[in-house]
Amino acid sequence: MKNVSKISPAVIKRLPRYRRFLTDLQKKSVERVSSGKLSELMGYTASQIRQDLNNFGGFGQQGYGYNVKALGEEIDGILGLGSHYRIIIVGVGNLGRAVANYTYFYKSEFEIKAMFDIAPSVIGTEINGITVLDADALPAYLGDHDTDIGIITTNRGSAQHVADIMVAGGVRGIWNFAPTDLKVPESIALQAVHLSDSLHELVYYINNPGDPCDPE
Amino acid sequence: MKNVSKISPAVIKRLPRYRRFLTDLQKKSVERVSSGKLSELMGYTASQIRQDLNNFGGFGQQGYGYNVKALGEEIDGILGLGSHYRIIIVGVGNLGRAVANYTYFYKSEFEIKAMFDIAPSVIGTEINGITVLDADALPAYLGDHDTDIGIITTNRGSAQHVADIMVAGGVRGIWNFAPTDLKVPESIALQAVHLSDSLHELVYYINNPGDPCDPE
């Protein structure tokens, strides 16, 4: 097995998608899957899939396919799922509320510990049992509470300031939903949700209805 | 130039991302960019980038790079941006409101024409100047109004039913935010936003802080 830390960013980007399709197959009680079948489901070429999965051991056997459960667990391990992540959300507008209600956070590995906003009308209100705190209290909160992930659902103008406070407060990663590019030190993980990418891909398939559509 | 309809789903998936980085470069008044520089920015290999962009003409010249503006326009053309898209949103909870407020819809090419919900407390309220209609009126609305894109921001249980109505009503594409897999005819474009993919990628980089992080 190659050293896991050598996996390229492009492969890392595809791993959650592999995981999602493998989880679906497991729900359908599928035990083994070929690179050809995965190719058909996912829209990557079979050779791309074999190359990707070879990066970390693979479990593929010629003419026999991949063990769905083992491959899914391998990917979970590489991603670091199964650990517990403490989360805060800053910005409790529509988007912040939508993210807070995201079903994923009801699984035990991700736990929203606190939410912050600047609006007096929002501070003190309760969302899923969590009382929204004044954003002014964010530095003090981070000083007192180890936090793994900071979610930014503020407007564009506040996002970098919030990110700076999160970084100073010791978060390990930032999940940015504000429509702006953030600058953080290299040691801090950063992911942004770019809705426009998905919308633009949709527009392509609207204009090319004959094309084999990526099943997502 | 190769036939554009031969572009693979995997390349189509990357096009909006190329477009985003090219737009950023244009904002910085960069006129030409090499595959090496794009590689550094985007986390794809330079050979992957050359191979991707060769799919549709490319504009690359050895040792000279790509013309940022021309390449961006070529990608816009392939995606079908520049046309006008009429949009409806079904499901006006936090997520529906967040999507409705998405800055992208203030650009002229995407226009939200109507919003629908089932909750009496929401029907009749106004969001960005649009009065929320009763979801029961959706089939009749679609019969009277040509609609390009239907956005589904309902809960999981209602999503397929809403998709069926949208398909029967002639929408060209569906953008699904409900956490469920929808079935639509092959002639209908479908894209889903999978927040979990982005979250899982973030978790990887939290656990591998030394890895070159994809700049997204």
PDB file of N, CA, C and O in Angstrom, chain B residues 28 60 67 110 131 140 167 176 183 190 215:
ATOM      1  N   LYS B  28      -7.987  39.731 -11.733  1.00  0.00           N
ATOM      2  CA  LYS B  28      -6.644  40.188 -11.379  1.00  0.00           C
ATOM      3  C   LYS B  28      -5.887  40.660 -12.617  1.00  0.00           C
ATOM      4  O   LYS B  28      -4.657  40.809 -12.585  1.00  0.00           O
ATOM      5  N   GLY B  60      -4.354  26.636 -26.021  1.00  0.00           N
ATOM      6  CA  GLY B  60      -3.038  26.579 -25.406  1.00  0.00           C
ATOM      7  C   GLY B  60      -1.943  26.565 -26.467  1.00  0.00           C
ATOM      8  O   GLY B  60      -2.098  25.938 -27.492  1.00  0.00           O
ATOM      9  N   ASN B  67      -5.022  31.758 -23.238  1.00  0.00           N
ATOM     10  CA  ASN B  67      -5.609  33.092 -23.158  1.00  0.00           C
ATOM     11  C   ASN B  67      -6.785  33.027 -22.173  1.00  0.00           C
ATOM     12  O   ASN B  67      -7.787  32.336 -22.423  1.00  0.00           O
ATOM     13  N   PHE B 110     -30.005  34.281 -14.667  1.00  0.00           N
ATOM     14  CA  PHE B 110     -30.860  33.408 -13.856  1.00  0.00           C
ATOM     15  C   PHE B 110     -31.934  34.258 -13.190  1.00  0.00           C
ATOM     16  O   PHE B 110     -31.616  35.223 -12.504  1.00  0.00           O
ATOM     17  N   THR B 131     -44.148  36.761  -4.262  1.00  0.00           N
ATOM     18  CA  THR B 131     -45.123  36.225  -3.318  1.00  0.00           C
ATOM     19  C   THR B 131     -45.132  34.699  -3.401  1.00  0.00           C
ATOM     20  O   THR B 131     -45.242  34.132  -4.483  1.00  0.00           O
ATOM     21  N   ALA B 140     -50.617  23.923 -12.372  1.00  0.00           N
ATOM     22  CA  ALA B 140     -51.251  24.953 -13.202  1.00  0.00           C
ATOM     23  C   ALA B 140     -50.245  26.025 -13.603  1.00  0.00           C
ATOM     24  O   ALA B 140     -50.216  26.474 -14.760  1.00  0.00           O
ATOM     25  N   VAL B 167     -41.406  17.568 -13.783  1.00  0.00           N
ATOM     26  CA  VAL B 167     -41.151  16.872 -15.046  1.00  0.00           C
ATOM     27  C   VAL B 167     -42.400  16.905 -15.923  1.00  0.00           C
ATOM     28  O   VAL B 167     -42.342  17.253 -17.109  1.00  0.00           O
ATOM     29  N   ASN B 176     -31.533  19.735  -7.174  1.00  0.00           N
ATOM     30  CA  ASN B 176     -32.076  19.141  -5.956  1.00  0.00           C
ATOM     31  C   ASN B 176     -31.194  19.374  -4.728  1.00  0.00           C
ATOM     32  O   ASN B 176     -30.029  18.995  -4.711  1.00  0.00           O
ATOM     33  N   LYS B 183     -35.450  10.263  -9.069  1.00  0.00           N
ATOM     34  CA  LYS B 183     -35.498   9.595 -10.371  1.00  0.00           C
ATOM     35  C   LYS B 183     -36.266  10.491 -11.340  1.00  0.00           C
ATOM     36  O   LYS B 183     -37.412  10.864 -11.072  1.00  0.00           O
ATOM     37  N   LEU B 190     -30.423  16.803 -14.245  1.00  0.00           N
ATOM     38  CA  LEU B 190     -30.585  16.713 -12.789  1.00  0.00           C
ATOM     39  C   LEU B 190     -29.227  16.911 -12.131  1.00  0.00           C
ATOM     40  O   LEU B 190     -28.251  16.258 -12.497  1.00  0.00           O
ATOM     41  N   PRO B 215      -7.253  24.187  -3.192  1.00  0.00           N
ATOM     42  CA  PRO B 215      -7.719  25.548  -2.933  1.00  0.00           C
ATOM     43  C   PRO B 215      -9.206  25.745  -3.246  1.00  0.00           C
ATOM     44  O   PRO B 215      -9.747  26.790  -2.961  1.00  0.00           O
TER      45      PRO B 215
END
